[in-house]
PDB file of C-alpha atoms in Angstrom:
ATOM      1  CA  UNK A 272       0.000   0.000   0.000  1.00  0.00           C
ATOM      2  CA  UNK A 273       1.292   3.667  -0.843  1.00  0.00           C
ATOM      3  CA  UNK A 274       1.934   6.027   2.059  1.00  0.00           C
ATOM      4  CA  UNK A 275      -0.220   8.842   2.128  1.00  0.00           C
ATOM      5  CA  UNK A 276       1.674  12.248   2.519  1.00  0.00           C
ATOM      6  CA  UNK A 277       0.690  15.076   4.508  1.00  0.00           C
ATOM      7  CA  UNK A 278       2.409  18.686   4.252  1.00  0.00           C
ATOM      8  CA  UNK A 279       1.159  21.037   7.427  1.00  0.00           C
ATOM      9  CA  UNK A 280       2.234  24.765   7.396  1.00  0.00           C
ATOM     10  CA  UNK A 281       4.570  24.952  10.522  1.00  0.00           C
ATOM     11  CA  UNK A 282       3.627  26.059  13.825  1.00  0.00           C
ATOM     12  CA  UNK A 283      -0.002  26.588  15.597  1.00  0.00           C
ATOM     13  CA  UNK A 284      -1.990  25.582  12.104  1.00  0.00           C
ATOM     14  CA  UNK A 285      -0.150  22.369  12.081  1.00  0.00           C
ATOM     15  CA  UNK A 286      -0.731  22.079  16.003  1.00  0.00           C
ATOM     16  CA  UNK A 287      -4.419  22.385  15.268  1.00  0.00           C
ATOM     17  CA  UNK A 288      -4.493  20.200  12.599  1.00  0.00           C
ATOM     18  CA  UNK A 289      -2.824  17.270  14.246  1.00  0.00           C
ATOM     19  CA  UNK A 290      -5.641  17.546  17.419  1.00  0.00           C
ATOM     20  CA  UNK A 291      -8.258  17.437  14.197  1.00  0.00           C
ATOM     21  CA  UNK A 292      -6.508  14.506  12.302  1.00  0.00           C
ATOM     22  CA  UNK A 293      -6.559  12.614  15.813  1.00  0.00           C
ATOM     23  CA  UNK A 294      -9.891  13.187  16.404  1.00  0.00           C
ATOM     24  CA  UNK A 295     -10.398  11.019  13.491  1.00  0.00           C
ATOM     25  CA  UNK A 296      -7.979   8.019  14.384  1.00  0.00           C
ATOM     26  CA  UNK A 297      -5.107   9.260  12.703  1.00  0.00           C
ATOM     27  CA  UNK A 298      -1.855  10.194  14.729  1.00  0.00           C
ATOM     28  CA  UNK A 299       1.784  10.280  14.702  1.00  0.00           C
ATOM     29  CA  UNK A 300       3.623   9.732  17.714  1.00  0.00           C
ATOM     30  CA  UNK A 301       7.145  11.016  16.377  1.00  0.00           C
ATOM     31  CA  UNK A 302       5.717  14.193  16.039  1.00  0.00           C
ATOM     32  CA  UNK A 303       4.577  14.340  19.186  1.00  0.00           C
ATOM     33  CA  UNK A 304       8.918  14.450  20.338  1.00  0.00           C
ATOM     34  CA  UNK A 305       9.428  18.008  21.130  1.00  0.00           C
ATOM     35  CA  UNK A 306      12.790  17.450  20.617  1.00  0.00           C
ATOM     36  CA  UNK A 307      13.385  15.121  17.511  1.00  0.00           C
ATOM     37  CA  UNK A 308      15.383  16.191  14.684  1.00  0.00           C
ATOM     38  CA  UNK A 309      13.179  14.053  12.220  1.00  0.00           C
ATOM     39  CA  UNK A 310      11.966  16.129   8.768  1.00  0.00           C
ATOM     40  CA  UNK A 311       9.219  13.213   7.905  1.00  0.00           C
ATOM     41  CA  UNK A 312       7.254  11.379  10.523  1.00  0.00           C
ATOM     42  CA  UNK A 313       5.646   8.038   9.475  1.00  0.00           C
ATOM     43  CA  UNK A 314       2.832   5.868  11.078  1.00  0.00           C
ATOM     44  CA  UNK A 315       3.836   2.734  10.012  1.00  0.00           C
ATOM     45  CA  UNK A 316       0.727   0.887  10.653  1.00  0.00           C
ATOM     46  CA  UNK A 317      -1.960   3.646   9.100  1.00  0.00           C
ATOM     47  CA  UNK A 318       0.939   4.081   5.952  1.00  0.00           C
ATOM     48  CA  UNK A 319       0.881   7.696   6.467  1.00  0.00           C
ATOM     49  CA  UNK A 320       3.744  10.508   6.240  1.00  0.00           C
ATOM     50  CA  UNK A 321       3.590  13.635   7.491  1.00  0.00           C
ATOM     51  CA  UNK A 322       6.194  16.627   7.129  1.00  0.00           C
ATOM     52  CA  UNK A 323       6.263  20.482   8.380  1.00  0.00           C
ATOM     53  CA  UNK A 324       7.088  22.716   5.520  1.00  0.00           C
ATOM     54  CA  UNK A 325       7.048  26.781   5.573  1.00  0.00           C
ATOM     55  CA  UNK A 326       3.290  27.807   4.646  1.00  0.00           C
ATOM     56  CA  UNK A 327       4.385  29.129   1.331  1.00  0.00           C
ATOM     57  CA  UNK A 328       6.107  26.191   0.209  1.00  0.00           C
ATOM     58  CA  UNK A 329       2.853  23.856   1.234  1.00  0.00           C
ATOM     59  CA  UNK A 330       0.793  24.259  -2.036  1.00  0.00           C
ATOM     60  CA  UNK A 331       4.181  23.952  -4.200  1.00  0.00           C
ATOM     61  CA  UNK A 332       4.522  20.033  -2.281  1.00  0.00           C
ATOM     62  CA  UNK A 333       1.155  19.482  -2.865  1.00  0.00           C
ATOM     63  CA  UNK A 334       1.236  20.737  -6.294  1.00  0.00           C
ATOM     64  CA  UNK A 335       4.077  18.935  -7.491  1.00  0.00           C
ATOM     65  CA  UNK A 336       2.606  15.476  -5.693  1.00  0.00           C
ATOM     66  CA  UNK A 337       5.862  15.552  -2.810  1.00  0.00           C
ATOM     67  CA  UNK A 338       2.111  15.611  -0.743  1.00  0.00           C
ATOM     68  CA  UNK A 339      -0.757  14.349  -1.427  1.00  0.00           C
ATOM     69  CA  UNK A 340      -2.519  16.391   1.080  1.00  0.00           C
ATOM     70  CA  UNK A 341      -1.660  19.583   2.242  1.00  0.00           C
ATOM     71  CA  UNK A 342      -3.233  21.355   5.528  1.00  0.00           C
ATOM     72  CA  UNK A 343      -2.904  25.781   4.930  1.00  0.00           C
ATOM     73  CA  UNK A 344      -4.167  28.762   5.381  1.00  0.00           C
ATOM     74  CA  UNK A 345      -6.111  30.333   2.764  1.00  0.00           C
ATOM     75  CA  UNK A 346      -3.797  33.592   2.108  1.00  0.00           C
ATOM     76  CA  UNK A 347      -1.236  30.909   1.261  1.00  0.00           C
ATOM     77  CA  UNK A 348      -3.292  29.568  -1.226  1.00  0.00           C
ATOM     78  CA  UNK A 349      -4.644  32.900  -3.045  1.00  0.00           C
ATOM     79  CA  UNK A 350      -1.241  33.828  -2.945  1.00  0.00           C
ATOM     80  CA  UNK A 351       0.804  31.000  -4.361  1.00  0.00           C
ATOM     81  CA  UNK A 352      -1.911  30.187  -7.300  1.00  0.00           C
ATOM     82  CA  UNK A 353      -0.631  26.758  -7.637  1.00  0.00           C
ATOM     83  CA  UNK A 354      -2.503  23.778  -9.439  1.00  0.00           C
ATOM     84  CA  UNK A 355      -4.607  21.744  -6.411  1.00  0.00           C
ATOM     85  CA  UNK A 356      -7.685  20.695  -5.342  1.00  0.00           C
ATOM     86  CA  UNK A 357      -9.517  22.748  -2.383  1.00  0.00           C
ATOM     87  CA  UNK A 358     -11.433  20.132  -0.851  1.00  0.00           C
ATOM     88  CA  UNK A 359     -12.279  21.379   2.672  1.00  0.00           C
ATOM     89  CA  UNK A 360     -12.246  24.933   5.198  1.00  0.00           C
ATOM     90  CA  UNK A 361     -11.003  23.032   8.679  1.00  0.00           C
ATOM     91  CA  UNK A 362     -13.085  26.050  10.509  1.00  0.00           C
ATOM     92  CA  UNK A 363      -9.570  27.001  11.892  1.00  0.00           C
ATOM     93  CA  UNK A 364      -7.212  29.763  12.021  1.00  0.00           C
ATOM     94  CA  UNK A 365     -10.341  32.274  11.248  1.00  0.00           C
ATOM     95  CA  UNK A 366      -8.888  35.991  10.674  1.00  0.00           C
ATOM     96  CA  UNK A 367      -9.524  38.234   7.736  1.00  0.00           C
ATOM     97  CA  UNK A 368      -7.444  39.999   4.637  1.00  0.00           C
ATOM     98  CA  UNK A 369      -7.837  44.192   4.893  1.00  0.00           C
ATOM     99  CA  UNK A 370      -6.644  46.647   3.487  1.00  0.00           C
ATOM    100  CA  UNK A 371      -5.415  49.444   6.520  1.00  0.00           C
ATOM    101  CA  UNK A 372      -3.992  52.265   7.286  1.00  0.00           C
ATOM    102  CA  UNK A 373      -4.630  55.309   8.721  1.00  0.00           C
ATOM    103  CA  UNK A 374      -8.107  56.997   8.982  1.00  0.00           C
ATOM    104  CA  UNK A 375      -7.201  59.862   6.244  1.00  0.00           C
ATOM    105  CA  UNK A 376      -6.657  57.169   4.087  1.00  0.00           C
ATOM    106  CA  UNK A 377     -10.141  56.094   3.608  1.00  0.00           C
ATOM    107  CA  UNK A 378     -10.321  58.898   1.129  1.00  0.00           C
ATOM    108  CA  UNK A 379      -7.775  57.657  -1.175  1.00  0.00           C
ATOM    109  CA  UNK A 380      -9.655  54.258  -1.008  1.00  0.00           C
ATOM    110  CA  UNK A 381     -13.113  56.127  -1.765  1.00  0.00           C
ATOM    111  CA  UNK A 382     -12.038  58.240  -4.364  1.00  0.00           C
ATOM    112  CA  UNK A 383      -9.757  55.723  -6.447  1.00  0.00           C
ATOM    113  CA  UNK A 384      -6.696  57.695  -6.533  1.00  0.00           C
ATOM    114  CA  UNK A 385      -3.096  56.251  -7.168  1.00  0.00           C
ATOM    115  CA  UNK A 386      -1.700  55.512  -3.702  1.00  0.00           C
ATOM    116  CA  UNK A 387       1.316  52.600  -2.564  1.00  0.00           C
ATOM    117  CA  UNK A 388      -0.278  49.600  -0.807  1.00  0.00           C
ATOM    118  CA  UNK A 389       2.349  47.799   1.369  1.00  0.00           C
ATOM    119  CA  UNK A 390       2.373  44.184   1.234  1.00  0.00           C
ATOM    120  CA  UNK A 391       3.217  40.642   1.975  1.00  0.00           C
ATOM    121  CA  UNK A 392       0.866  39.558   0.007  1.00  0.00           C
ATOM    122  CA  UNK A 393       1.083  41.120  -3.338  1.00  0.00           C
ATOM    123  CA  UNK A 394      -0.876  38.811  -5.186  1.00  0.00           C
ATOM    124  CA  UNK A 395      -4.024  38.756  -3.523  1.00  0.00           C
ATOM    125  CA  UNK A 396      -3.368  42.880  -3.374  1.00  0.00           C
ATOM    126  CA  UNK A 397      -3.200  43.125  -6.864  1.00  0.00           C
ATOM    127  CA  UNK A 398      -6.103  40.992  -7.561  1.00  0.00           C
ATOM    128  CA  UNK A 399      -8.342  42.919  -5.270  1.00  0.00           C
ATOM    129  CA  UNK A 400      -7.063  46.433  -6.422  1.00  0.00           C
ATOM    130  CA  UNK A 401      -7.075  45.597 -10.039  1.00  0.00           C
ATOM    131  CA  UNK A 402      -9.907  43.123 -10.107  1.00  0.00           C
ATOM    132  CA  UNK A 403     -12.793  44.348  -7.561  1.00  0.00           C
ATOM    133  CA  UNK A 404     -11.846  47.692  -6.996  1.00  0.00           C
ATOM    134  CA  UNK A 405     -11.072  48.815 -10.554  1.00  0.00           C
ATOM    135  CA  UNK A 406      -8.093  51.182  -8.658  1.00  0.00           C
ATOM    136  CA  UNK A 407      -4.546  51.626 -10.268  1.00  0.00           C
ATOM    137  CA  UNK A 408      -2.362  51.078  -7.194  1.00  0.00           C
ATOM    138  CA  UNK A 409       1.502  51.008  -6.760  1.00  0.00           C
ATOM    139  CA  UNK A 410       2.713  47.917  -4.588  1.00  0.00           C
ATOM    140  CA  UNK A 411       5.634  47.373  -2.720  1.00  0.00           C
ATOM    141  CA  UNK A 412       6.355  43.908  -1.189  1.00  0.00           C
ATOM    142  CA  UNK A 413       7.471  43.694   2.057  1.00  0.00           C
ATOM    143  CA  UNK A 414       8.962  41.059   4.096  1.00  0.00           C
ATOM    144  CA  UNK A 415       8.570  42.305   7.815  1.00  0.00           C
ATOM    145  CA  UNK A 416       6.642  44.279   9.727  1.00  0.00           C
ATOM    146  CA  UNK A 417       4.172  46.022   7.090  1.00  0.00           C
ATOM    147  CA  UNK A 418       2.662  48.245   9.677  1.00  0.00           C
ATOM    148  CA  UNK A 419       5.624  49.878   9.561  1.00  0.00           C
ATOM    149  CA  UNK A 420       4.885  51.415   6.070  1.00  0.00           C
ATOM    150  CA  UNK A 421       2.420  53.816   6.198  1.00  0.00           C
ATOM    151  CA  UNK A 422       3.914  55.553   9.475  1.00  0.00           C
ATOM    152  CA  UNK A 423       6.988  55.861   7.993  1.00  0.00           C
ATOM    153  CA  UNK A 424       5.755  57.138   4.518  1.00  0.00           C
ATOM    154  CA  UNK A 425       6.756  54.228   2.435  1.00  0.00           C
ATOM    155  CA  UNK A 426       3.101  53.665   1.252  1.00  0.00           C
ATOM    156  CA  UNK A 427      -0.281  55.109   2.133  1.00  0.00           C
ATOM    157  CA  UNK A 428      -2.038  51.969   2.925  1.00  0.00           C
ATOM    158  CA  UNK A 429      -1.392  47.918   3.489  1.00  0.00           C
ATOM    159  CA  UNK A 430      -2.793  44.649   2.958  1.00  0.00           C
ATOM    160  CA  UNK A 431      -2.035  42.345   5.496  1.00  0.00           C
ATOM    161  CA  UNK A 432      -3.901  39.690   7.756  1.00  0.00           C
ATOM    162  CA  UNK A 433      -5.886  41.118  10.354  1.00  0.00           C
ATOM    163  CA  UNK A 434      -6.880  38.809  14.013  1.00  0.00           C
ATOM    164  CA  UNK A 435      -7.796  41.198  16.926  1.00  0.00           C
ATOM    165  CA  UNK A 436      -6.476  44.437  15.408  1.00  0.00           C
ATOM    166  CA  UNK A 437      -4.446  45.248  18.566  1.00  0.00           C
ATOM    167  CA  UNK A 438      -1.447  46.030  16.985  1.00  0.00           C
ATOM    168  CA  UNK A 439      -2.922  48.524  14.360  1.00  0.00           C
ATOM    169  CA  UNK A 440      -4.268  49.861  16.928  1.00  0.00           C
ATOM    170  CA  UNK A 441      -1.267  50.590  18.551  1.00  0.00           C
ATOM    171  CA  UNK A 442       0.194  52.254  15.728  1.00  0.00           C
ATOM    172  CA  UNK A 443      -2.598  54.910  14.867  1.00  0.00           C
ATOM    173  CA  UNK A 444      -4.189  52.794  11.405  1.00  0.00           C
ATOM    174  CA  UNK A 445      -7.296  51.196  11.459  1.00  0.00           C
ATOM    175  CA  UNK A 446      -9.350  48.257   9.028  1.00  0.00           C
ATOM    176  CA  UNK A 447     -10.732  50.450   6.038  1.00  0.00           C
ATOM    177  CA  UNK A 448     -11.757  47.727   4.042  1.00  0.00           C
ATOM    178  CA  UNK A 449     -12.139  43.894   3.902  1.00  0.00           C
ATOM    179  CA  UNK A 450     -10.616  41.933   1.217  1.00  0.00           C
ATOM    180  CA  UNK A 451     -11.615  38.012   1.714  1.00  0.00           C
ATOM    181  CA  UNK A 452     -12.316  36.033   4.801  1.00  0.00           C
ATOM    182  CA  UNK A 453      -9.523  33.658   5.654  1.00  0.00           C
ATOM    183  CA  UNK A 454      -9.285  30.250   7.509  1.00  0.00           C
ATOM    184  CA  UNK A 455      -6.888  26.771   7.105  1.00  0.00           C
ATOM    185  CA  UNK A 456      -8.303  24.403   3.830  1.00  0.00           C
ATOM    186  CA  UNK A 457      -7.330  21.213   2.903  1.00  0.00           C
ATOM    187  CA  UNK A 458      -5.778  20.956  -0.114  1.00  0.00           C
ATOM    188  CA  UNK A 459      -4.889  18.004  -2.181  1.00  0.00           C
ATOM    189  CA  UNK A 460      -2.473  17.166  -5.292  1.00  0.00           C
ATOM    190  CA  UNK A 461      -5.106  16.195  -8.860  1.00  0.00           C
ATOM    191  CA  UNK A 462      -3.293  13.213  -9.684  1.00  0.00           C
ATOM    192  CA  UNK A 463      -3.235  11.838  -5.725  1.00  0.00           C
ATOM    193  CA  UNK A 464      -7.364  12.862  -5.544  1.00  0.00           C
ATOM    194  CA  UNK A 465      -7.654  10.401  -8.692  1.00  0.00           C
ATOM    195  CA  UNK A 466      -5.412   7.181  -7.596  1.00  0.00           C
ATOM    196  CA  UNK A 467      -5.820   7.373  -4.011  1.00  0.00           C
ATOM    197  CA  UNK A 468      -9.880   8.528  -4.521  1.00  0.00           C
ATOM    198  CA  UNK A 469     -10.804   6.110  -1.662  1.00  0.00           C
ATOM    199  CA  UNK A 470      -8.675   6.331   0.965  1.00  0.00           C
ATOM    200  CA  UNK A 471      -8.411  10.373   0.768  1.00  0.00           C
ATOM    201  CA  UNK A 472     -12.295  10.531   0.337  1.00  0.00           C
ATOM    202  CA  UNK A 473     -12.444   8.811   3.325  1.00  0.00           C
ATOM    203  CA  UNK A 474      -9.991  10.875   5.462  1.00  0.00           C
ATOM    204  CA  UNK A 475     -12.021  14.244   3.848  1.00  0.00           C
ATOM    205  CA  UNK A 476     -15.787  12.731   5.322  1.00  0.00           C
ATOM    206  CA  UNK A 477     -14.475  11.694   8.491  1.00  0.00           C
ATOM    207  CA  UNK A 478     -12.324  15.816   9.035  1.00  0.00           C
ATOM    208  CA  UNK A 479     -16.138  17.248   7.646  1.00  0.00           C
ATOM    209  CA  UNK A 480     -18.085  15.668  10.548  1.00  0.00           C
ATOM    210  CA  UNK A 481     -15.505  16.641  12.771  1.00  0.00           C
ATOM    211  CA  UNK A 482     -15.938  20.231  11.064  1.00  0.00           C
ATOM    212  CA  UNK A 483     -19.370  20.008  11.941  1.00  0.00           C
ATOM    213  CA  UNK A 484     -19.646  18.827  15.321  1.00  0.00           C
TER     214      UNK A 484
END
């Protein structure tokens, strides 16, 4: 039998997932090591694989079939565009895409002038400037901090993922408009959803009525 491989986006997402996956009978006890060096974890017995990977790089394993299933957040996926089947939305990791800055700025927004938008995400930026909002927009990609960007000068607004809003907050900007709603999806490789159309069916049914309960 073929091992089934699972990519999870590092960190509290792949936390979450895990306590979901279990819920369903499927579990990993290497992983569970807070101290092993291990890059793949196997469960011998349920022929499964699992390995954390860097949320960006999750749709490009699952895309490429290096994993069959792949366990992200949504900005990831709007953002890398890659070739893969969206199969579920875990319910997880719930937070939102806005575009922020500071109050002022809400002007710029109404009146669809040319402004900089600072971003990690320049993709889904683009798409919702260019696409829904019909407004010609400069933007700059960032790598850190993007709050940073309008108090400095380096752009009048940002896109960036929004939780609580504490930290804009803190720095004088504000949420002036909602891009997309965002939570963690299952994704899975085409050619994996077509040969292994059993036992992956099954493992999607038995994470929906977990969803739903």
């Amino acid at each position: 039998m073929k091992y089934i491989t699972f990519a999870l986006a590092k960190g509290r997402l792949a936390k979450d997932a895990m306590k979901m996956l279990k819920e369903i009978g499927i579990t990993c006890e290497e992983m569970e090591d807070p101290s092993t060096r291990k890059l793949i974890f196997v469960n011998e017995e349920l022929k499964m694989k699992f390995f954390l990977a860097k949320a960006s790089d999750v749709p490009t394993y699952v895309e490429y079939g290096a994993a069959d299933i792949g366990i992200v957040g949504r900005d990831t996926i709007l953002e890398e565009g890659r070739k893969l089947y969206e199969v579920l939305d875990l319910g997880i990791g719930k937070c939102r895409m806005c575009v922020c800055g500071p109050a002022e700025a809400a002007d710029l927004l109404n009146h669809h002038q040319l402004i900089r938008v600072a971003t990690k995400y320049p993709v889904i930026a683009k798409d919702y400037f260019y696409k829904q909002k019909q407004q010609t927009v400069e933007i700059i990609k960032l790598n850190g901090s993007v709050e940073l960007a309008p108090i400095v000068g380096l752009s009048e607004v940002i896109v960036d993922i929004v939780e609580t809003g504490t930290t804009l907050k803190e720095n004088g900007l504000q949420v002036l408009e909602e891009v997309c709603q965002l939570s963690a999806k299952v994704v899975v490789n085409q050619v994996s959803m077509k040969m292994e159309s059993e036992r992956i069916g099954q493992i999607i049914d038995s994470l929906k009525k977990v969803v739903r309960s």
